[in-house]
Structures are given as C-alpha cells and as structure tokens.
mmCIF file of C-alpha atoms in Angstrom:
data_model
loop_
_atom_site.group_PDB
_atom_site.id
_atom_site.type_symbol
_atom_site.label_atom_id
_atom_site.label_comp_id
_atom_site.label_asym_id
_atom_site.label_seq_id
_atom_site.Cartn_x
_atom_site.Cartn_y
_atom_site.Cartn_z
ATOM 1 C CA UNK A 13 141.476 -75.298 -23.647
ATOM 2 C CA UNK A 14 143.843 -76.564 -20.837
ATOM 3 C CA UNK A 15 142.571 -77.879 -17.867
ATOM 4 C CA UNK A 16 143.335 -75.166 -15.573
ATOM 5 C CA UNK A 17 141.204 -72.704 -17.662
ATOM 6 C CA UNK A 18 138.346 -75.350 -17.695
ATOM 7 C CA UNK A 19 138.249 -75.692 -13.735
ATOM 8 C CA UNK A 20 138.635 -72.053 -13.372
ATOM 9 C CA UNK A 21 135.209 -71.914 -15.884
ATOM 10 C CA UNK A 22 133.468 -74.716 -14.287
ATOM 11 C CA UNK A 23 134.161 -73.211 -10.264
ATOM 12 C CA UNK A 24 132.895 -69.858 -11.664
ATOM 13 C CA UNK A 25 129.624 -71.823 -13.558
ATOM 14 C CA UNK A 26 129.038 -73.717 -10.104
ATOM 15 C CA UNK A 27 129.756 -70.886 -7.882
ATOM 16 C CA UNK A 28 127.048 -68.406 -9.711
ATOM 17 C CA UNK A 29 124.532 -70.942 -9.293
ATOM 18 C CA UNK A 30 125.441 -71.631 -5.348
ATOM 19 C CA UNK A 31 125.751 -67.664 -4.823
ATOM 20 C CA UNK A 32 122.367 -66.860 -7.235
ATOM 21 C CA UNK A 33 120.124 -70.354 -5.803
ATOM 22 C CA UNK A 34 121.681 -71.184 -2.558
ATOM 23 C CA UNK A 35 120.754 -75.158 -2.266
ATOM 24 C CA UNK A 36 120.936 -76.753 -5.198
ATOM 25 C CA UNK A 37 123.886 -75.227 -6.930
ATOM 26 C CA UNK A 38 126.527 -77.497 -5.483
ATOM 27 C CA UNK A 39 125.054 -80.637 -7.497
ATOM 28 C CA UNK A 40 126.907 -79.184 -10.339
ATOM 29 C CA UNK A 41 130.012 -79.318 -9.273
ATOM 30 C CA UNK A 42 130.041 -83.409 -9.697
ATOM 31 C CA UNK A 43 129.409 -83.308 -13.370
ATOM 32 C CA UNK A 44 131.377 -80.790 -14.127
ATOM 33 C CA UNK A 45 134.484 -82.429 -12.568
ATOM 34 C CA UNK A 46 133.617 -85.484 -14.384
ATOM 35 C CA UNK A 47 132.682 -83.983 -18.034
ATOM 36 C CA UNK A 48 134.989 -81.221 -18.366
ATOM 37 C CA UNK A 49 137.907 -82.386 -15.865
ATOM 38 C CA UNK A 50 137.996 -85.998 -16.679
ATOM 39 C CA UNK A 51 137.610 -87.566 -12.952
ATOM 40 C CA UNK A 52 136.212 -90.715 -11.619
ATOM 41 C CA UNK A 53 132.616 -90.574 -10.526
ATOM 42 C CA UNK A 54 134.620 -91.479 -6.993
ATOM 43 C CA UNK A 55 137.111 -88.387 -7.137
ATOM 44 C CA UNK A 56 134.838 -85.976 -8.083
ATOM 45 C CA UNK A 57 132.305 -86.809 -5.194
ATOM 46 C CA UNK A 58 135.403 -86.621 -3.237
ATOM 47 C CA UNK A 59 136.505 -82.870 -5.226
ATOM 48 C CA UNK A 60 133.123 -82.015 -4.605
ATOM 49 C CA UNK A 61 132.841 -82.150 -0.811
ATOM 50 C CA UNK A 62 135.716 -80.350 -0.647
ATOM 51 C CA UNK A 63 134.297 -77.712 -2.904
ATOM 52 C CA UNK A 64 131.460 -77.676 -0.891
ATOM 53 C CA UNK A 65 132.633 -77.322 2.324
ATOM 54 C CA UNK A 66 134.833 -74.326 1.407
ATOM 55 C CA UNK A 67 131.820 -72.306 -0.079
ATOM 56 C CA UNK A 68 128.988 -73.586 2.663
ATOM 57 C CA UNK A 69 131.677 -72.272 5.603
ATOM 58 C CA UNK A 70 132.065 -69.019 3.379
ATOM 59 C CA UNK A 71 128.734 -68.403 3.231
ATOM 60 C CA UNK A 72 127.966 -69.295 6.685
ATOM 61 C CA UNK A 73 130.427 -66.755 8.257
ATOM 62 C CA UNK A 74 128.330 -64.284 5.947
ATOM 63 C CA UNK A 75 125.006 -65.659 7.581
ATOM 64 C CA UNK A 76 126.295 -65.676 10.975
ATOM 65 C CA UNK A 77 126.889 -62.272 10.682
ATOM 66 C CA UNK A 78 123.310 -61.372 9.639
ATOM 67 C CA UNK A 79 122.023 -63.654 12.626
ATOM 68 C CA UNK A 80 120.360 -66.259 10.114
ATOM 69 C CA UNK A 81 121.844 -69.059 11.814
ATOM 70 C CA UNK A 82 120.306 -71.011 14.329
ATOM 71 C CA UNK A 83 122.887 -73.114 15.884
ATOM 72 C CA UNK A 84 121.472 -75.061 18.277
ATOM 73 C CA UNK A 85 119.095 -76.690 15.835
ATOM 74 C CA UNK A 86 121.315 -76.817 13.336
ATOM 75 C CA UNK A 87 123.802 -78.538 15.493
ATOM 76 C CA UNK A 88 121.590 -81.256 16.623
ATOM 77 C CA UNK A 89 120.969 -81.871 12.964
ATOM 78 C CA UNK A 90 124.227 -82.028 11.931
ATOM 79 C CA UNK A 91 124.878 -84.243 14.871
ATOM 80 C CA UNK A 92 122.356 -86.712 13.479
ATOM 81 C CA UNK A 93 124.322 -86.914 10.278
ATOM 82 C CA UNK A 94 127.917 -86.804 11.093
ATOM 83 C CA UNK A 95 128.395 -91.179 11.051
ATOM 84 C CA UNK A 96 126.159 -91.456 8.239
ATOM 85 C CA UNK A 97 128.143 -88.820 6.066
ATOM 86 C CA UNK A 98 131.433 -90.379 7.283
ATOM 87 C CA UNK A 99 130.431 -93.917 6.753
ATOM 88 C CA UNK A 100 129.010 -92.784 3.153
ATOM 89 C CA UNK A 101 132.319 -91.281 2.574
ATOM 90 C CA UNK A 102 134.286 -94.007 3.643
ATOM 91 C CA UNK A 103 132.611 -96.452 1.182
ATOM 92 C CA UNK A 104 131.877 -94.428 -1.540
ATOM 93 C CA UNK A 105 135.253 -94.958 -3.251
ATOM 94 C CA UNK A 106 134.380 -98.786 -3.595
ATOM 95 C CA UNK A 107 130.590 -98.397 -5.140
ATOM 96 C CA UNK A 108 130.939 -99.126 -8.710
ATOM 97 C CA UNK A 109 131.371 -95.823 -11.197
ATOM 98 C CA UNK A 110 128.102 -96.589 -12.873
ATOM 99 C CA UNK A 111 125.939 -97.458 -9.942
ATOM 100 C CA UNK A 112 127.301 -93.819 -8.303
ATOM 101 C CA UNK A 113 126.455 -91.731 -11.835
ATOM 102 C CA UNK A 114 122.710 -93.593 -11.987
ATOM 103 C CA UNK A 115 122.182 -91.980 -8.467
ATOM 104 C CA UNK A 116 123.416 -89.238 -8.594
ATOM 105 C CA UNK A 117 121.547 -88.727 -11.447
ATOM 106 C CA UNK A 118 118.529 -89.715 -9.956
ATOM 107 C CA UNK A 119 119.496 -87.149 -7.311
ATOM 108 C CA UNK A 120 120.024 -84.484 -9.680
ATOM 109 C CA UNK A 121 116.731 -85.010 -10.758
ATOM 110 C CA UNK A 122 114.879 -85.152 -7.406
ATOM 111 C CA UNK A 123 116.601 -81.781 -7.203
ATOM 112 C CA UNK A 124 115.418 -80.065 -10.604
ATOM 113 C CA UNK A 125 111.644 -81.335 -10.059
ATOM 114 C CA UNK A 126 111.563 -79.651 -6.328
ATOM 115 C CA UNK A 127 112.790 -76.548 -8.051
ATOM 116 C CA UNK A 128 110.130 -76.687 -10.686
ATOM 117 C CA UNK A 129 107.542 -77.898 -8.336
ATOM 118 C CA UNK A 130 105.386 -74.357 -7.002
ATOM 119 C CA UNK A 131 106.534 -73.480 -3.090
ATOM 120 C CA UNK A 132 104.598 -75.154 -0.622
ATOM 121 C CA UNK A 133 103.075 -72.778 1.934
ATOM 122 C CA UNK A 134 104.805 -72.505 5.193
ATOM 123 C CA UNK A 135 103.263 -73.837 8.848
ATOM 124 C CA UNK A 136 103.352 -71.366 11.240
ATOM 125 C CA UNK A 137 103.782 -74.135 13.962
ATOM 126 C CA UNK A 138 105.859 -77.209 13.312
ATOM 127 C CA UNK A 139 105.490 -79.985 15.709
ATOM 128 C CA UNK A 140 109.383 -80.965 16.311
ATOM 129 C CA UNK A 141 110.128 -84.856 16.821
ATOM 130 C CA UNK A 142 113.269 -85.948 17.842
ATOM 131 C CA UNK A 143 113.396 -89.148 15.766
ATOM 132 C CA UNK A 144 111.961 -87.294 12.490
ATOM 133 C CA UNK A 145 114.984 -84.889 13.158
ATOM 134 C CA UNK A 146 117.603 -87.729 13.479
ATOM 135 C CA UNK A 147 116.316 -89.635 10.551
ATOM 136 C CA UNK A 148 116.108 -86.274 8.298
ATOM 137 C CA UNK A 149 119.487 -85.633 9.678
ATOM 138 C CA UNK A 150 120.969 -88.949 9.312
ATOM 139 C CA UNK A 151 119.360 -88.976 5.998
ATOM 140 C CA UNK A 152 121.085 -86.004 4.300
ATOM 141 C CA UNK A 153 124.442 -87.168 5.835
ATOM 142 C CA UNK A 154 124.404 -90.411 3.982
ATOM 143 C CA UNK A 155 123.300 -88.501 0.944
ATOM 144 C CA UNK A 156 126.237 -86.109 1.364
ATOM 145 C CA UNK A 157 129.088 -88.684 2.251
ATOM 146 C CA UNK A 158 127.947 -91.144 -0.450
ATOM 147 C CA UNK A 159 127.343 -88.376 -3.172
ATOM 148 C CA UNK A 160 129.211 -85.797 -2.415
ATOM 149 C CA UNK A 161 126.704 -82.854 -2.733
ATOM 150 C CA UNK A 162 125.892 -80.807 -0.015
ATOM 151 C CA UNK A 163 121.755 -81.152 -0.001
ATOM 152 C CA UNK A 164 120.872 -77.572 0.322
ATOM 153 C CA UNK A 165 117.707 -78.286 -1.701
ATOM 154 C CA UNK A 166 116.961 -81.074 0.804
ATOM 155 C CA UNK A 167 118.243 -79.745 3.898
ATOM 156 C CA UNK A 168 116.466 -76.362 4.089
ATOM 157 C CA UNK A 169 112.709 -78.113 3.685
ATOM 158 C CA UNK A 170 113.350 -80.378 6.196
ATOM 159 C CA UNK A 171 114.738 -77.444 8.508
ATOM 160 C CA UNK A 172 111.777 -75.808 7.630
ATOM 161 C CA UNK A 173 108.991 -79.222 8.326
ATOM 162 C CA UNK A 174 111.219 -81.449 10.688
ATOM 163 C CA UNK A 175 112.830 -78.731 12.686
ATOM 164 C CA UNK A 176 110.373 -75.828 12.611
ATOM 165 C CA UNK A 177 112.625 -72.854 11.500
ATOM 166 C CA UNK A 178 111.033 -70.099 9.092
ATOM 167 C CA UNK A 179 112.524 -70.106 5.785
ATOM 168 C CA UNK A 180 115.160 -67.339 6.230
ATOM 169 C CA UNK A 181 116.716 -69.255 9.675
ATOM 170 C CA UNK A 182 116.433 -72.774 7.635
ATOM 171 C CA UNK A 183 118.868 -71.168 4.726
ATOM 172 C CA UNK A 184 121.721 -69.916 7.021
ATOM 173 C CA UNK A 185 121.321 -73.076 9.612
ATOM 174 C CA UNK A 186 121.472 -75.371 6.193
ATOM 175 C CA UNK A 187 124.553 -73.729 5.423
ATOM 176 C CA UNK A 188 125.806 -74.814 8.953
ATOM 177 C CA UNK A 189 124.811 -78.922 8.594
ATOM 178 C CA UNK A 190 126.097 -78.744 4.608
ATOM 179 C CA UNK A 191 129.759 -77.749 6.155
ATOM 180 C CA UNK A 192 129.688 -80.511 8.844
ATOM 181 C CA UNK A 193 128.463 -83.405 7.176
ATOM 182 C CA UNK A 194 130.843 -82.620 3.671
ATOM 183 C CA UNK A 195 133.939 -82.292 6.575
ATOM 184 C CA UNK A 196 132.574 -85.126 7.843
ATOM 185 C CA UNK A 197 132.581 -87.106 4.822
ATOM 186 C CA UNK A 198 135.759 -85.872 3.577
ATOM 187 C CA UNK A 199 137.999 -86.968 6.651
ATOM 188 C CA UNK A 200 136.139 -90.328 6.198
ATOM 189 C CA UNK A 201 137.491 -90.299 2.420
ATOM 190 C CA UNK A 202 141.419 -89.339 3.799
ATOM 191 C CA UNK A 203 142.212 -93.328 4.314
ATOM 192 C CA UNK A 204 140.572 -94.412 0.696
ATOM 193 C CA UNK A 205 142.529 -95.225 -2.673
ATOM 194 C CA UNK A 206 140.690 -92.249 -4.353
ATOM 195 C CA UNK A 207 143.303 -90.437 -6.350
ATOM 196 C CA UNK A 208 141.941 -86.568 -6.582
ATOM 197 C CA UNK A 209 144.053 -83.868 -9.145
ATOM 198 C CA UNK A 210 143.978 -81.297 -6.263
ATOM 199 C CA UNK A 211 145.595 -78.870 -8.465
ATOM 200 C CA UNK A 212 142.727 -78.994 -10.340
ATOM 201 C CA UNK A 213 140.382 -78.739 -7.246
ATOM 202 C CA UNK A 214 141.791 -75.631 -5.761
ATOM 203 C CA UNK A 215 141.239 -73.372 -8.861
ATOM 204 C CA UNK A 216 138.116 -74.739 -8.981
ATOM 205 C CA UNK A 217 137.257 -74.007 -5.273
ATOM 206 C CA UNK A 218 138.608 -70.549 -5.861
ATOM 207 C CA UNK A 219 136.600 -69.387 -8.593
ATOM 208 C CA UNK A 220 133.524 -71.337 -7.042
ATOM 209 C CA UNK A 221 134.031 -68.817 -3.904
ATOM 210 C CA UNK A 222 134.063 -65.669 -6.078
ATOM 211 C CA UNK A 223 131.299 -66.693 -8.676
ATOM 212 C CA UNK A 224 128.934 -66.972 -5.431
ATOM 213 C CA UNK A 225 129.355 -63.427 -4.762
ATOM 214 C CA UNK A 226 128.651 -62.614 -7.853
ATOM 215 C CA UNK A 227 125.518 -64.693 -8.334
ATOM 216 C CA UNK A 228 124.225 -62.653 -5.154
ATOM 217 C CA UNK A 229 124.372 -59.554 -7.121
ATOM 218 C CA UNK A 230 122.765 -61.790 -9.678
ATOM 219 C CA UNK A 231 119.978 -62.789 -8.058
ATOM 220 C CA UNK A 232 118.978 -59.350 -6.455
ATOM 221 C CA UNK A 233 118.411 -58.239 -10.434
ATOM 222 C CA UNK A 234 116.465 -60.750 -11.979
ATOM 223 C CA UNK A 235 113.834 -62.848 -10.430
ATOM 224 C CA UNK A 236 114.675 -66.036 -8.095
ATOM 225 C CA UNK A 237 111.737 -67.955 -9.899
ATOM 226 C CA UNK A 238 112.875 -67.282 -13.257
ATOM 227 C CA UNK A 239 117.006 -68.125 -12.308
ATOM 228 C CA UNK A 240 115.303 -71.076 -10.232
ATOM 229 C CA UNK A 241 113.366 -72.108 -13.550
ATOM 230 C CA UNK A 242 116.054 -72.009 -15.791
ATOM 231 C CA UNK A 243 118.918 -73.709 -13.468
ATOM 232 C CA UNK A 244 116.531 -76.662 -12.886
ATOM 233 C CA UNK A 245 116.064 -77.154 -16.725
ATOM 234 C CA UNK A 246 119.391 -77.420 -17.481
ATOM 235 C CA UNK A 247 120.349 -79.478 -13.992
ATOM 236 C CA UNK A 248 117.130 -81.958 -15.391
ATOM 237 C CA UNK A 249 119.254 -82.000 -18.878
ATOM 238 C CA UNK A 250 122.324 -82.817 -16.923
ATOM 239 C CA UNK A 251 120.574 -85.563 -15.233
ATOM 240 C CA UNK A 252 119.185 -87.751 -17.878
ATOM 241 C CA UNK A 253 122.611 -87.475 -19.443
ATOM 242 C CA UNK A 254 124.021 -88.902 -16.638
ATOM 243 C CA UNK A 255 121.116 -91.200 -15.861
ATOM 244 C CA UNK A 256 122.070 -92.619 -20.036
ATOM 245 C CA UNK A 257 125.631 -92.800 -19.509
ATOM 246 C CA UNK A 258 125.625 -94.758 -16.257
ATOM 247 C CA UNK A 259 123.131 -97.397 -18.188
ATOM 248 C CA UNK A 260 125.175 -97.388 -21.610
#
C-alpha cells in the first residue's frame, strides 16, 4: 500500500475519532505518522500540530457559530500557554526519539484512563483563580508544544474546574486554546532541523477534516460511552506499545 493511500487511511482513522470524541482523538495522529508513515518521533509531533490546528480551527468556526465559545476565557487561557507551547516546540526537535515516545506514551495513557474513568459530577459554582488558570494554561501549552497533541481531554476539565465554564462552553472554548497553542508551537518549530514529508501531511490533514464530520454523524447513532469505551482501549493498546518500544 503506498504511502499516500496510508495517510489518506490514517487522517480518515484520526479524524472519526476527533469528529465522534472531540478531545482525545488528536493523540492518534502521532502514532500513526510514526507506525504507518515512517516519521521521527520529532516530525510527527511537528505533522501533528499541524494536523491539529487545521481540524481544532475547523471545528471552532462550527462552534462559534452555535455560540459554544467563550472567548474571553478561552483567550486568557490560551494566553497563559502561548510561551510554554512555543518554547516546547522550539526544543522538542532536540529531546531524544526515545525519551519523546516514553512520554507520549505515558500521555496516551493518562488520556485512555480519564476516558475509562466514570464522569465526575459538575460544580455549579467554580471559584476562578488567576494563578490556577495560568498554571493550567501554561501547563497544556508545554504539553502541546513538546508533544504535539492538542489536549482536548485535558483542556476541557480544566475549563470546566479552573475556569468555571459548563461542559458544553468548555468543549467549543477548548477548541479555541487547542488552535492557539498548536500555532503557537508550530511557528516555534519553523527555525528547527525537523525534516517533515508535507506531502504526506496534507492528505493526511485532508481526510482528518472530512472523517470528523463523519464521526459527528457517528456519534449521534451509537452511544458516546460505548465509542468513548472502545477508543480508550485501543488508545491504552497503543500506549504500552509505545511505552515498550521507547524502552527496547
């Protein structure tokens, strides 16, 4: 199978799970570039956040529409992350290949256990504090410039307990921070050594874009626990194989 086809496959594969799980889906995007594409752990982070930022601003212009997006809040956030996610992406091309699979294995896996862990109930009333919000900020931005994911599945709890949005706002403002910080992070990557097949990238990006739509559709048929369920098994799979690989 060439590698055209296999991007085109892997995009479509990434972009169901984006489009049928919102955060979370992204984080396969890294091993699929790497497994199926052949790229350094470094490039594909770098692939990744460009993935990323193409399908969080997509579905953002669809949230915006439906008012879901809170954007002062989810400006100050992003604001809290934008050095950290440009000083992760600026050194992430010179952290050993290794040492970037074992975390973002470990990553992967934080990931997969929040999904299988049962939904906390919501607070009505969330205290906001400023530094909380700039450390949860700054936080995700290191994880997305250093990583390359776009932290949907840690951005839209802390939206929710940091910030004090209700879930619906914190899952169209995520979408918001998730396009700064990977933009962010990617401009910081424009000066590294990182080699990136972007003719392998775009396809990928493209079918990433239309397999979102389609896991909409997906997820208004058959329940978000059960799709939730599933995708975290296999993401856990897809962990401890990278977790084995980055220590053999």
């Amino acid at each position: 199978m060439s590698a055209f086809v296999l991007a085109l496959a892997a995009g479509a594969v990434t972009g169901l799970a984006l489009g049928a799980l919102g955060g979370g889906g992204s984080v396969l995007a890294v091993p699929a570039l790497i497994y199926l594409l052949g790229f350094t752990p470094a490039a594909a982070s770098t692939a990744s956040l460009a993935v990323v930022s193409v399908t969080s601003a997509t579905a953002l212009a669809a949230h915006a529409r439906a008012g879901t997006v809170e954007w002062r809040a989810g400006a100050v956030f992003a604001a809290a992350g934008l050095v950290p996610a440009a000083a992760g992406g600026a050194v992430s091309g010179y952290v050993p290949s290794a040492l970037l699979t074992g975390a973002f294995a470990v990553i992967a896996a934080f990931a997969a256990y929040r999904m299988l862990r049962p939904s906390a109930s919501v607070r009505e009333e969330v205290p906001v504090r400023p530094a909380q919000v700039a450390r949860a900020g700054a936080g995700l931005g290191a994880v997305t410039g250093v990583l390359g994911v776009g932290g949907g599945f840690l951005a839209v709890p802390a939206l929710v307990n940091v910030v004090g949005l209700r879930m619906r706002a914190a899952v169209g403002t995520s979408l918001l921070v998730i396009t700064v910080n990977s933009l962010a992070a990617l401009l910081a990557r424009a000066g590294t050594a990182t080699r990136v097949d972007w003719a392998l990238v775009a396809p990928f990006a493209g079918a990433a874009i239309l397999g979102a739509w389609d896991g909409k559709r997906l997820a208004s048929r058959v329940s978000g626990g059960r799709l939730q369920r599933i995708f975290a098994c296999v993401l856990l799979v897809v962990a401890l194989f990278m977790l084995a690989d980055s220590v053999l």
